[in-house]
mmCIF file of C-alpha atoms in Angstrom:
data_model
loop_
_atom_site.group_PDB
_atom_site.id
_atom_site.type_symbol
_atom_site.label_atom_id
_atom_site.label_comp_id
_atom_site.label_asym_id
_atom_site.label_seq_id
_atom_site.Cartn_x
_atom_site.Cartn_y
_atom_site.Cartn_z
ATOM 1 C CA UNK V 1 95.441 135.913 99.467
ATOM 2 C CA UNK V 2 95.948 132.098 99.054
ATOM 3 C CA UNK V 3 95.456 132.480 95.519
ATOM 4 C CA UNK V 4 98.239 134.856 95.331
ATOM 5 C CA UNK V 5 100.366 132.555 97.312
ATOM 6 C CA UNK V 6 99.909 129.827 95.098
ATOM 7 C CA UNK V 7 100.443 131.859 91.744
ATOM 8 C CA UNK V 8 103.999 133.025 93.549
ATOM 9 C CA UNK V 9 104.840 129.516 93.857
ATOM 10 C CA UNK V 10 103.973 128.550 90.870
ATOM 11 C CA UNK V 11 106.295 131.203 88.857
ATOM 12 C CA UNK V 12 109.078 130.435 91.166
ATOM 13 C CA UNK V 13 108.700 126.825 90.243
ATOM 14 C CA UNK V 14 111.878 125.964 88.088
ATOM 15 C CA UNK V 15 110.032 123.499 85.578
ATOM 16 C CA UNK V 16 113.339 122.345 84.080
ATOM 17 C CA UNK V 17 112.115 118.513 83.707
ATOM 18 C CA UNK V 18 109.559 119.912 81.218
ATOM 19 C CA UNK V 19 112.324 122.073 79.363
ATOM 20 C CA UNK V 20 115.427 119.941 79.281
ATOM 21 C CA UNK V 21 114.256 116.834 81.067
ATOM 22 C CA UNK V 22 112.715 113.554 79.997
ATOM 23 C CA UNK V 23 109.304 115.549 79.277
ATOM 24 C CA UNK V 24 110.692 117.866 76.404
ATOM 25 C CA UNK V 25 111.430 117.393 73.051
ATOM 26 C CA UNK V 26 114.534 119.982 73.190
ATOM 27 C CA UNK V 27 117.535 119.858 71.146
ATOM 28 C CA UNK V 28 119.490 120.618 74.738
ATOM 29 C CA UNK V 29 119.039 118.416 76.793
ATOM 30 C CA UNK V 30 120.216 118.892 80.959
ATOM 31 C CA UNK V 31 123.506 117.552 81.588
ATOM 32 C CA UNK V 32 122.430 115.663 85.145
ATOM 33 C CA UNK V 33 120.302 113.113 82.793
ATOM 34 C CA UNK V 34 123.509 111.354 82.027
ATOM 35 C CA UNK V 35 123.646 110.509 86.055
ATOM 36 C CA UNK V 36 120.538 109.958 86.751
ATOM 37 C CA UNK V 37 118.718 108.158 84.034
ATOM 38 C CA UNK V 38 115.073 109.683 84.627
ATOM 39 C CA UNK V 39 114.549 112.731 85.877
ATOM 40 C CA UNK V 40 112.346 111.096 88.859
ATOM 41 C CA UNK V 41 116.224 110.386 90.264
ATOM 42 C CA UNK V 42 117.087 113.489 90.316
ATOM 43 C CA UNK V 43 117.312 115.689 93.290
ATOM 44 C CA UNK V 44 116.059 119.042 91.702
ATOM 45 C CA UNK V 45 112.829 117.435 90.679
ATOM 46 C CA UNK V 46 112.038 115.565 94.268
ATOM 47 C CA UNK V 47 112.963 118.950 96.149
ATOM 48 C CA UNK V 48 110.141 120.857 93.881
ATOM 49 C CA UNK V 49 107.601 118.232 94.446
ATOM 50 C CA UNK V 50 108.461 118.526 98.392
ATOM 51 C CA UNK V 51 107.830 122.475 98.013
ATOM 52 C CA UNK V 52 103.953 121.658 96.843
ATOM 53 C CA UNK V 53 103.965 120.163 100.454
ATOM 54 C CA UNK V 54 105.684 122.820 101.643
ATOM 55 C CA UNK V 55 102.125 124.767 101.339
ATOM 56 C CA UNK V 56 100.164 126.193 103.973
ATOM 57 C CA UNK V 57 97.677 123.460 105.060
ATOM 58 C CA UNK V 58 93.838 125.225 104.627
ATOM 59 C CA UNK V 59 91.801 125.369 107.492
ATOM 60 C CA UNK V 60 89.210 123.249 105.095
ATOM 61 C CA UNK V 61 92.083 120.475 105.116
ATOM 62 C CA UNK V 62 92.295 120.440 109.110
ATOM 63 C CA UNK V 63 88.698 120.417 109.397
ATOM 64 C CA UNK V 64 88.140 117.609 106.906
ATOM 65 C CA UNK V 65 91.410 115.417 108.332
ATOM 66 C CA UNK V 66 89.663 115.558 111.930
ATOM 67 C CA UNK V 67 86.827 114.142 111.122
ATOM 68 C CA UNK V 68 88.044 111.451 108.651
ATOM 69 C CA UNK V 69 90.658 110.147 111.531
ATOM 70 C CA UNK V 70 88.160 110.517 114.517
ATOM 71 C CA UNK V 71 86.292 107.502 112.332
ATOM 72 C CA UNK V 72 87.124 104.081 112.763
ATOM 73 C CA UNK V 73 89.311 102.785 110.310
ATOM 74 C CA UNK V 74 88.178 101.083 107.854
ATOM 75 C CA UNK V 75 89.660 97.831 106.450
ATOM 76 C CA UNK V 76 90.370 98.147 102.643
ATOM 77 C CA UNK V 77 91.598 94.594 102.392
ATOM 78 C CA UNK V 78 88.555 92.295 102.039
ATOM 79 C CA UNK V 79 88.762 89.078 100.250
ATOM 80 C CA UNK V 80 89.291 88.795 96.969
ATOM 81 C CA UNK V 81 88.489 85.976 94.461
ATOM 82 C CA UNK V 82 90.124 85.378 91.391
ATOM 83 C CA UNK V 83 88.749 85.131 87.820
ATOM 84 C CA UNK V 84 90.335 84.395 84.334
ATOM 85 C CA UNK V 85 88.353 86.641 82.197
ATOM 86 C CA UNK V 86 88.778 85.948 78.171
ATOM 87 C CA UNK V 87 87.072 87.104 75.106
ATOM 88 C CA UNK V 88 84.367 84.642 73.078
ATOM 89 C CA UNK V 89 83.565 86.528 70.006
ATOM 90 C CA UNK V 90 81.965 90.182 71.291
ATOM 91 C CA UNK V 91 81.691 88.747 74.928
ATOM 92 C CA UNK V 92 84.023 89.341 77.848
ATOM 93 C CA UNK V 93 83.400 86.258 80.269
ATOM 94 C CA UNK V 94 85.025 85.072 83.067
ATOM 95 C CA UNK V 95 85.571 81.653 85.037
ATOM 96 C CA UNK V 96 86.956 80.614 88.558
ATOM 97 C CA UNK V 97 90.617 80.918 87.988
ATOM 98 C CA UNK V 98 90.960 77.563 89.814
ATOM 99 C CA UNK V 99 88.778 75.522 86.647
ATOM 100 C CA UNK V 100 91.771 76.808 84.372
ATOM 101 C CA UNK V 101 94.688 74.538 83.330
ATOM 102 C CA UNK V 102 96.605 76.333 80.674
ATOM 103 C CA UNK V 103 96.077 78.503 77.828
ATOM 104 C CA UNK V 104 98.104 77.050 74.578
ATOM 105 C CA UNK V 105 98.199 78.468 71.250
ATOM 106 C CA UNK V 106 95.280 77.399 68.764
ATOM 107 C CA UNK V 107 96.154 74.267 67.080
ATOM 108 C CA UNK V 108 94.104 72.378 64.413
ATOM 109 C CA UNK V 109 90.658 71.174 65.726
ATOM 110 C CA UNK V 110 90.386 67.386 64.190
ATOM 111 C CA UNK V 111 86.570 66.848 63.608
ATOM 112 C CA UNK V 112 85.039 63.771 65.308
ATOM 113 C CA UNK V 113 83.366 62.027 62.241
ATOM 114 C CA UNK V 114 79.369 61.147 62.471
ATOM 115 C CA UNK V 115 79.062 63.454 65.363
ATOM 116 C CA UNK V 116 76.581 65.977 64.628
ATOM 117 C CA UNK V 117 77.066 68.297 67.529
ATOM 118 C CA UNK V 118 77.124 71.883 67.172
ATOM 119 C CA UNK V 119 78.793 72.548 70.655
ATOM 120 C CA UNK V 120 81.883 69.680 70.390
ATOM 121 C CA UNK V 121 84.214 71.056 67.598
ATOM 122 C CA UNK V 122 86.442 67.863 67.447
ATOM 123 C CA UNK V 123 89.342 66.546 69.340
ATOM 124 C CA UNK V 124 93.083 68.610 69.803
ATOM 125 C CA UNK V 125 96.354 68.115 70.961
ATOM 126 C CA UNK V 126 97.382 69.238 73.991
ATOM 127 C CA UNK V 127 101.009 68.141 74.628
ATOM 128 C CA UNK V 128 100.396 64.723 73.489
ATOM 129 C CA UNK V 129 97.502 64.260 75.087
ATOM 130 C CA UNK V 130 94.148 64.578 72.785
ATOM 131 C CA UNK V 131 91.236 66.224 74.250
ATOM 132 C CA UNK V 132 87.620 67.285 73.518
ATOM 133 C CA UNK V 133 87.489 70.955 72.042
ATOM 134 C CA UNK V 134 83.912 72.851 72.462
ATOM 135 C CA UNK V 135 82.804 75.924 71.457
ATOM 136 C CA UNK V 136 81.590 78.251 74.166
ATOM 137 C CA UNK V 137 79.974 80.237 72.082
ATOM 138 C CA UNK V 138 77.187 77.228 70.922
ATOM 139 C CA UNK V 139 76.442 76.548 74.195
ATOM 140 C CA UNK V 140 76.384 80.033 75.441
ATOM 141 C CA UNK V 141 74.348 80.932 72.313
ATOM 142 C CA UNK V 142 76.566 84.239 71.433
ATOM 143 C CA UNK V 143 77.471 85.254 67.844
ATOM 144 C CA UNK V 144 80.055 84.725 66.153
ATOM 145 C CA UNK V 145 81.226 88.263 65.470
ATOM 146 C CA UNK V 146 84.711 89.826 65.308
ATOM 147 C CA UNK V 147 85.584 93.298 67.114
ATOM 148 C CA UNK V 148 86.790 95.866 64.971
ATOM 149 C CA UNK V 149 90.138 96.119 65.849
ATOM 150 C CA UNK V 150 91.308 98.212 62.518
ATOM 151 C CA UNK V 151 91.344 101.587 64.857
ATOM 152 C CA UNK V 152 94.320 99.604 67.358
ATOM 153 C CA UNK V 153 95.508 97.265 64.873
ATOM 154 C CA UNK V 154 95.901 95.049 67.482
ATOM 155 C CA UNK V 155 94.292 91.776 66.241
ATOM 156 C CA UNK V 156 94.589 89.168 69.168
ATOM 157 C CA UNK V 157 95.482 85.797 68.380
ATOM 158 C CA UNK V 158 93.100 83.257 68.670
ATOM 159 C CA UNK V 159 94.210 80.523 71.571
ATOM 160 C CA UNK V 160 92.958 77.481 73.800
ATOM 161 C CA UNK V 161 91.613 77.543 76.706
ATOM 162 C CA UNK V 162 92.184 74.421 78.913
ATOM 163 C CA UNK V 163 89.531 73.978 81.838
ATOM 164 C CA UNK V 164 89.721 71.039 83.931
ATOM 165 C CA UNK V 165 86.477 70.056 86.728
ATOM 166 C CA UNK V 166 86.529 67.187 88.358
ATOM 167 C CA UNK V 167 88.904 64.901 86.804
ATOM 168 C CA UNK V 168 87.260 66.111 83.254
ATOM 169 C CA UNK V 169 89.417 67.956 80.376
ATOM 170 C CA UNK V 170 87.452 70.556 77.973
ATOM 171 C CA UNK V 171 89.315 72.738 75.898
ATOM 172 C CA UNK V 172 87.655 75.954 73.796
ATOM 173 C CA UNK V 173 89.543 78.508 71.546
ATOM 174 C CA UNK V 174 89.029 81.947 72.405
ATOM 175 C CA UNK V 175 89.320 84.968 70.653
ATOM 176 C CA UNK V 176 91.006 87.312 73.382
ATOM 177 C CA UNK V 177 92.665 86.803 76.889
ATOM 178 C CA UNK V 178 92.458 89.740 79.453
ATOM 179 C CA UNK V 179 93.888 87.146 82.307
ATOM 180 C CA UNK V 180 94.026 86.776 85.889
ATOM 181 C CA UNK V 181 91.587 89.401 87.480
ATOM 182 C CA UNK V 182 91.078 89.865 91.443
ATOM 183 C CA UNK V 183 87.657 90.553 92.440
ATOM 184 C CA UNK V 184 85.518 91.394 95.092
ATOM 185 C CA UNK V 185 82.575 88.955 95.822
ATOM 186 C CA UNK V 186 80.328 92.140 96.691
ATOM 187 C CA UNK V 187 81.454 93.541 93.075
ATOM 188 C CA UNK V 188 79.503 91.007 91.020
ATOM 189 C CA UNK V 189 76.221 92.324 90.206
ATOM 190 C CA UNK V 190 73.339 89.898 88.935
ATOM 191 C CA UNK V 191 72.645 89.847 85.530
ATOM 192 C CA UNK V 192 70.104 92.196 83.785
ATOM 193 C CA UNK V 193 67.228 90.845 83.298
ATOM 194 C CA UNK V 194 66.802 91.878 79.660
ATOM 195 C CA UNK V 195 69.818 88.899 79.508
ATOM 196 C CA UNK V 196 67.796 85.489 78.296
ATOM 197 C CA UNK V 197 67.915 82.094 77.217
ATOM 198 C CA UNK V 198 71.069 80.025 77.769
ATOM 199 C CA UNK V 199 73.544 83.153 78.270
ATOM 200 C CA UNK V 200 71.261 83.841 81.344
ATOM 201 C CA UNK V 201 71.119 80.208 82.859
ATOM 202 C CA UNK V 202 74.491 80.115 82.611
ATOM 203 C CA UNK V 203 75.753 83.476 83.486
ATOM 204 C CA UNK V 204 76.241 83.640 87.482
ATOM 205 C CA UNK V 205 76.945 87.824 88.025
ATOM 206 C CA UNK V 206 78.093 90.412 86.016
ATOM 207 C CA UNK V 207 81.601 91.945 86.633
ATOM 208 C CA UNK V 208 82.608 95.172 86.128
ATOM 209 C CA UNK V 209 86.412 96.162 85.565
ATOM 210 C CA UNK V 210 88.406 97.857 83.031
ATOM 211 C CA UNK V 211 84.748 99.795 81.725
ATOM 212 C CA UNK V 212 83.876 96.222 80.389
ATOM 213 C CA UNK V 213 81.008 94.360 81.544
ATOM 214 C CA UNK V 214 82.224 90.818 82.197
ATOM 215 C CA UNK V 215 79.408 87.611 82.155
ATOM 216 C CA UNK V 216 81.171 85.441 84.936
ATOM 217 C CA UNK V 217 80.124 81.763 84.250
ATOM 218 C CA UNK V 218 78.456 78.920 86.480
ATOM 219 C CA UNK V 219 81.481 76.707 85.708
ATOM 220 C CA UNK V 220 79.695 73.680 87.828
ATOM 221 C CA UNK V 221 76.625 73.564 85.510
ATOM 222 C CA UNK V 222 78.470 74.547 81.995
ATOM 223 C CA UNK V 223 80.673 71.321 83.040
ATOM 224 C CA UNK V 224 77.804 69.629 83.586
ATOM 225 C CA UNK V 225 75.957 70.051 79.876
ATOM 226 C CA UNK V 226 79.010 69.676 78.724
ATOM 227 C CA UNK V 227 80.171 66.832 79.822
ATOM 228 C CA UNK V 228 76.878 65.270 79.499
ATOM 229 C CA UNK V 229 77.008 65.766 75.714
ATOM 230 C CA UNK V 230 79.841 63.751 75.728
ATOM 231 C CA UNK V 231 78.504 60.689 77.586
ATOM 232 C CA UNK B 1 115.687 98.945 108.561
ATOM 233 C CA UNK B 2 113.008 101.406 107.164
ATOM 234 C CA UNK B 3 113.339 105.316 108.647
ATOM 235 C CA UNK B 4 110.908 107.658 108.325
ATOM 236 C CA UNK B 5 112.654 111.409 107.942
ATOM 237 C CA UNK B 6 111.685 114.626 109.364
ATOM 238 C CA UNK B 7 112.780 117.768 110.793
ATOM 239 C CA UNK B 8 113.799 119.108 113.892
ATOM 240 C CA UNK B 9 114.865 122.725 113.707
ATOM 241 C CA UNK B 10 117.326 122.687 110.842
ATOM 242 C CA UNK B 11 118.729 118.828 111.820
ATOM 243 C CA UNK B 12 117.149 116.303 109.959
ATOM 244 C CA UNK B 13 115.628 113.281 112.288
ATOM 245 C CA UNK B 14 115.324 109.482 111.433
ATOM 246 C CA UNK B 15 112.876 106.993 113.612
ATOM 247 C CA UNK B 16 112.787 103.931 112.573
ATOM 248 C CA UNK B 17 109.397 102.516 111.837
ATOM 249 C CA UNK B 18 108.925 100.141 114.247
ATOM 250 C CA UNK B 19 107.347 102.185 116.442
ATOM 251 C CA UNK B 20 105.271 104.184 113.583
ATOM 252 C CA UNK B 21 101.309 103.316 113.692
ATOM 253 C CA UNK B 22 100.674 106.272 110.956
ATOM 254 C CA UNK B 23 101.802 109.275 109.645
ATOM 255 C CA UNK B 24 98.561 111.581 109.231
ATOM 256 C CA UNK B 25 98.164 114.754 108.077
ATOM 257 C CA UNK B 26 97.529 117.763 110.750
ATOM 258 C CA UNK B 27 94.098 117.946 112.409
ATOM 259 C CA UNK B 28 92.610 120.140 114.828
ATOM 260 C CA UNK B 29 93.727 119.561 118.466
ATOM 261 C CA UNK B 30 91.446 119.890 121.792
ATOM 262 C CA UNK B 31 93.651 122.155 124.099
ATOM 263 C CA UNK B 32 94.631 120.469 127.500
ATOM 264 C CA UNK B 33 94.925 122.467 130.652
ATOM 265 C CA UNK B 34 97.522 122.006 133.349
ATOM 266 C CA UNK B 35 100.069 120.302 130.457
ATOM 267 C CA UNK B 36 103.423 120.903 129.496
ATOM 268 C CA UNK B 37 103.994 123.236 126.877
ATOM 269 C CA UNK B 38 104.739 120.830 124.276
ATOM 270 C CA UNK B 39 101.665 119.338 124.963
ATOM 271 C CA UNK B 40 99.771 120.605 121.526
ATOM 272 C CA UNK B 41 96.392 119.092 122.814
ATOM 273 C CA UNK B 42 94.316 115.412 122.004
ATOM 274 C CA UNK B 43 93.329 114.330 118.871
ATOM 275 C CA UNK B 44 90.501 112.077 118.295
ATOM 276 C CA UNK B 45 92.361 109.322 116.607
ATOM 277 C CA UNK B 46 89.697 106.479 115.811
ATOM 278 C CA UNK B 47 87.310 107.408 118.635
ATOM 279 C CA UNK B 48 89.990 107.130 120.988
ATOM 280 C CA UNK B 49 91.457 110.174 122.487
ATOM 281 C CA UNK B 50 95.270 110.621 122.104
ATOM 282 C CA UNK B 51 97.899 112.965 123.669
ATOM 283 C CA UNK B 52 99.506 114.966 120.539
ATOM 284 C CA UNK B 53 102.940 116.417 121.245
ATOM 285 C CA UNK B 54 104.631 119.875 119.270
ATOM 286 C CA UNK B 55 107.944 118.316 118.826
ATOM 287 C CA UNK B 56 109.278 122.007 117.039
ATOM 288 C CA UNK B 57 108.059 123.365 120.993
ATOM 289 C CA UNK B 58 110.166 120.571 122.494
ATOM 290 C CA UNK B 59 113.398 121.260 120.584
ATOM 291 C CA UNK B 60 112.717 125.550 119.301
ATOM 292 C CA UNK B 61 110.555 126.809 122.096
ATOM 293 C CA UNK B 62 108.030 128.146 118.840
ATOM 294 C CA UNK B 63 104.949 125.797 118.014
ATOM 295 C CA UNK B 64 105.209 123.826 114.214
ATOM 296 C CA UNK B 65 103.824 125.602 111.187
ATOM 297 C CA UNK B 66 100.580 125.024 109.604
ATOM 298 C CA UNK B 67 101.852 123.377 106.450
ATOM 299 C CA UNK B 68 100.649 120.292 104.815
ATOM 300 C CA UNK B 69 104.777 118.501 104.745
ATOM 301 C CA UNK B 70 103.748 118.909 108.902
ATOM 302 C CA UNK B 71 102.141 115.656 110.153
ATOM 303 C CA UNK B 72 101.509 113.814 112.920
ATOM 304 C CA UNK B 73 103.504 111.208 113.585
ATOM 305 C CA UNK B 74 101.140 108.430 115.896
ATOM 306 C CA UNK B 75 103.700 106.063 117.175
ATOM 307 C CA UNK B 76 103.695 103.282 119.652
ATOM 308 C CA UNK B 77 105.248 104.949 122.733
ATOM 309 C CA UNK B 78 107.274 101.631 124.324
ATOM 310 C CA UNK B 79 106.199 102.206 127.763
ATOM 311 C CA UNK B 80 107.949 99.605 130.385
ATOM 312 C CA UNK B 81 104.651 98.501 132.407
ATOM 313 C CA UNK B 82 101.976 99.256 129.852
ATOM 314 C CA UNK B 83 102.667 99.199 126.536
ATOM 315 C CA UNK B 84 100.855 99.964 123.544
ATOM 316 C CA UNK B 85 100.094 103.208 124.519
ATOM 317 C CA UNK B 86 99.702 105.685 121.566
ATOM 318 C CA UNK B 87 101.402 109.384 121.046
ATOM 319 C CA UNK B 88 101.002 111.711 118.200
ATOM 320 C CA UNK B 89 104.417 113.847 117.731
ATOM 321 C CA UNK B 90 103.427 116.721 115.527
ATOM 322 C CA UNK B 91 107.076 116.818 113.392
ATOM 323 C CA UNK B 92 108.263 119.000 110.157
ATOM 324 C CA UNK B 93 108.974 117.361 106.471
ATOM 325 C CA UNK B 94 108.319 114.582 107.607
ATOM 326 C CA UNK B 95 107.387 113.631 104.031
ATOM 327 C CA UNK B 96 110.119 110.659 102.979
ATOM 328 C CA UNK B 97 111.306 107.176 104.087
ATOM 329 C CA UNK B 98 114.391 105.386 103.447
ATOM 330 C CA UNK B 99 116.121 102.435 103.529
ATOM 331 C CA UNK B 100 119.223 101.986 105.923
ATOM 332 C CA UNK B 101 121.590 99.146 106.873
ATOM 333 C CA UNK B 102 121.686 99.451 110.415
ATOM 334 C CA UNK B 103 119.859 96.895 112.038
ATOM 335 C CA UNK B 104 119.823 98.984 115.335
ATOM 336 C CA UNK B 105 120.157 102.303 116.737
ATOM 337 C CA UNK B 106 123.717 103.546 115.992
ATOM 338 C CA UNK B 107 125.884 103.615 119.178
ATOM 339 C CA UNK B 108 126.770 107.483 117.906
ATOM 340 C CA UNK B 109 123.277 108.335 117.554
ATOM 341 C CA UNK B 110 124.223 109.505 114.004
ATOM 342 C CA UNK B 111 123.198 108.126 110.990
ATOM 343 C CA UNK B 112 125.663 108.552 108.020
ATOM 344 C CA UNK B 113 124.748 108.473 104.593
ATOM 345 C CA UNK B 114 127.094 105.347 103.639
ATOM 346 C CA UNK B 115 124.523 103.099 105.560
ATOM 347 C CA UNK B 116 121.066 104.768 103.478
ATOM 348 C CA UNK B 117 120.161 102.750 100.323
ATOM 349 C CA UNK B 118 120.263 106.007 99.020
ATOM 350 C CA UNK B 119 121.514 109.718 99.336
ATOM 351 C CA UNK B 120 119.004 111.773 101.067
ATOM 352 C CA UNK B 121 117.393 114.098 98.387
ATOM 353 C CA UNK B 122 118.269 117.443 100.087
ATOM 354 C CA UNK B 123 119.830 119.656 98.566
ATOM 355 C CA UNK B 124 121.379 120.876 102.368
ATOM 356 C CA UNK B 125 122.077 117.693 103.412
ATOM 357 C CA UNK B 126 125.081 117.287 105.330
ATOM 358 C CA UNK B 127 125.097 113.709 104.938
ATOM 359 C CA UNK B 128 124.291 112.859 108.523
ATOM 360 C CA UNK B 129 120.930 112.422 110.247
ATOM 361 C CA UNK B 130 120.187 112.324 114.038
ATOM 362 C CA UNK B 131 118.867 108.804 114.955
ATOM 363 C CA UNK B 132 115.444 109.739 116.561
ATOM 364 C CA UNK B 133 115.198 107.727 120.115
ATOM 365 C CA UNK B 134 111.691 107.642 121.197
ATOM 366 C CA UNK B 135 113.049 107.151 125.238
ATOM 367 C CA UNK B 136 115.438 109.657 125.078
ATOM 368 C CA UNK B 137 114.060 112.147 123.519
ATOM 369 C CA UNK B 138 111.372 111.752 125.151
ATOM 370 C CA UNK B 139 111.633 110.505 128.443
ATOM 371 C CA UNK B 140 109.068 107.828 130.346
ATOM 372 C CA UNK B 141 108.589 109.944 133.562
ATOM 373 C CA UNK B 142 107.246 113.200 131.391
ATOM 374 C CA UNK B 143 105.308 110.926 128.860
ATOM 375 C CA UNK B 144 103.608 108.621 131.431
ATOM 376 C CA UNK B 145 102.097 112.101 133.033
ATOM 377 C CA UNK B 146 99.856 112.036 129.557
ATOM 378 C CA UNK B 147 98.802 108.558 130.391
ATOM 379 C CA UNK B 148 97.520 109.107 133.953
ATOM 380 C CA UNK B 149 94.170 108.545 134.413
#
């Protein structure tokens, strides 16, 4: 019976956004568009979306709204944290938003003669100002290993990060910037085990978001080794 | 001044949402003895229970339809002595908000459509909508009955 009902309304369903609106690829095309822009202003299409509420609430749907409002209400707004999650080689990682200062676009790197440290790249220029450049990926111990990005074409441009703890500067290119990304404290998971060496001492949680696994970093202690290396 | 719409018989209604807790889709209702008719029962809203009202038996006479654009509207009924009270009014399409101009209730009790941010998206519209007064429509003396412990 309520299948019937719902075929009924179905067929009398005048689909004309799909035949002559913004969702066809028609010669003719509906006259109204020239008013409204976007179908989503027009009248016709908002009255058929109200008739799909116009449908005879289940008994299912009662039953199920009872006991979801007879709860106590739960908050959905918890704290959230923020994190500036970028790309270092194959690795999505992530830092306190707060240890960021700007992102700039890559410059040249000038070497630091008779220094013979794999993790300090040489000094750049940051709007006049010249600052250490490291490479997160030596301390870190990642790979250096592009992402195949032929399927996309989208090759992301290689840029600076500029961190800033405690009165110190560090800058370090990056391959890839996702940006800003709110989190939930209770989201960050601890990192696998299988994870070793200096990824894991300096990893602090794992974030998911976006289906990417993101390695959120103890910014105190990677300031720390850095910084040290450069005492 | 943000309205939510809904139905009344064929008029279309406007309350503003000052008063609006939640809009929540129909549940099942505990039936009250010894109430007036457009009395549709209690809820259990949030462990608490709450005194639902049939508005379509308040202004037809014939109880609301079992459709899922008919919701409960919980509002904030603004009793003189004790307020905060709350009172579900069980109310038709009620499905759409909109933006008006007026800053109050208009002296006519009509809304026209020159005052909405934007027309009304019914095809029947007449342009006007009945300004929805909680106090008048429905009156402290009946609604404090609900209350009494």
């Amino acid at each position: 019976m309520q299948e019937e009902k719902k075929s009924t309304l179905l067929k009398s369903i005048n689909d004309c956004w799909n035949r002559i609106g913004v969702w066809s690829n028609a010669e003719e095309r509906c006259p109204e568009l020239g008013n409204v822009v976007h179908c989503r202003n027009c009248s016709v299409y908002s009255a058929t979306g109200r008739l799909l509420l116009d449908r005879e609430a289940s008994e299912e749907y009662l039953i199920e709204w009872t006991s979801l409002l007879a709860d106590e209400k739960k908050s959905t707004r918890t704290k959230t944290k923020s994190a500036f999650v970028f790309r270092a080689g194959t690795e999505w990682l992530a830092l306190p938003t707060l240890v960021i200062r700007q992102v700039v676009d890559m410059g040249t790197i000038h070497s630091i003669p008779h220094l013979n440290n794999p993790v300090i790249r040489g000094l750049v220029n940051i709007q006049g100002k010249l600052e250490i450049c490291v490479s997160i990926g030596s301390v870190l111990g990642l790979e250096r290993e592009e992402i195949d990005d032929s399927e996309t074409g989208y090759v992301a441009p290689e840029r600076l990060i500029v961190t800033h703890r405690e009165g110190k500067v560090i800058a370090f290119p990056v391959s890839d910037i996702m940006g800003v990304v709110r989190y939930q404290p209770e989201m960050m998971r601890d990192p696998p085990v299988t994870v070793s060496g200096s990824k894991a001492v300096y990893t602090e949680g794992i974030l998911y978001h976006r289906n990417l696994d993101i390695g959120f970093l103890k910014d105190k202690l990677l300031f720390k080794t850095l910084t040290k290396d450069l005492a | 001044m943000l309205l939510l719409l809904f139905k009344l018989g064929d008029g279309r209604y406007a309350l503003p949402v000052d008063h609006i807790v939640e809009v929540i889709p129909l549940v099942k209702l505990k039936k009250v003895p010894r109430t007036p008719e457009f009395v549709a029962g209690m809820m259990n809203y949030r462990g608490k229970p709450v005194p639902v009202i049939d508005l379509s038996v308040l202004s037809e006479g014939v109880p609301s339809e079992l459709k899922m654009s008919t919701r409960i509207i919980v509002v904030n009924y603004p009793f003189e002595e004790k307020p905060g009270e709350i009172l579900g009014l069980i109310a038709k399409n009620a499905t759409e908000t909109i933006k008006s101009k007026l800053e109050s209730a208009p002296a006519s009790g009509v809304v026209l459509d020159e005052t909405l941010d934007h027309a009304v998206t019914d095809l029947n519209s007449d342009g006007l909508l009945q300004w929805f007064d909680l106090k008048k429509i429905l009156p402290e003396q009946e609604i404090s009955v609900l209350f009494q412990d």
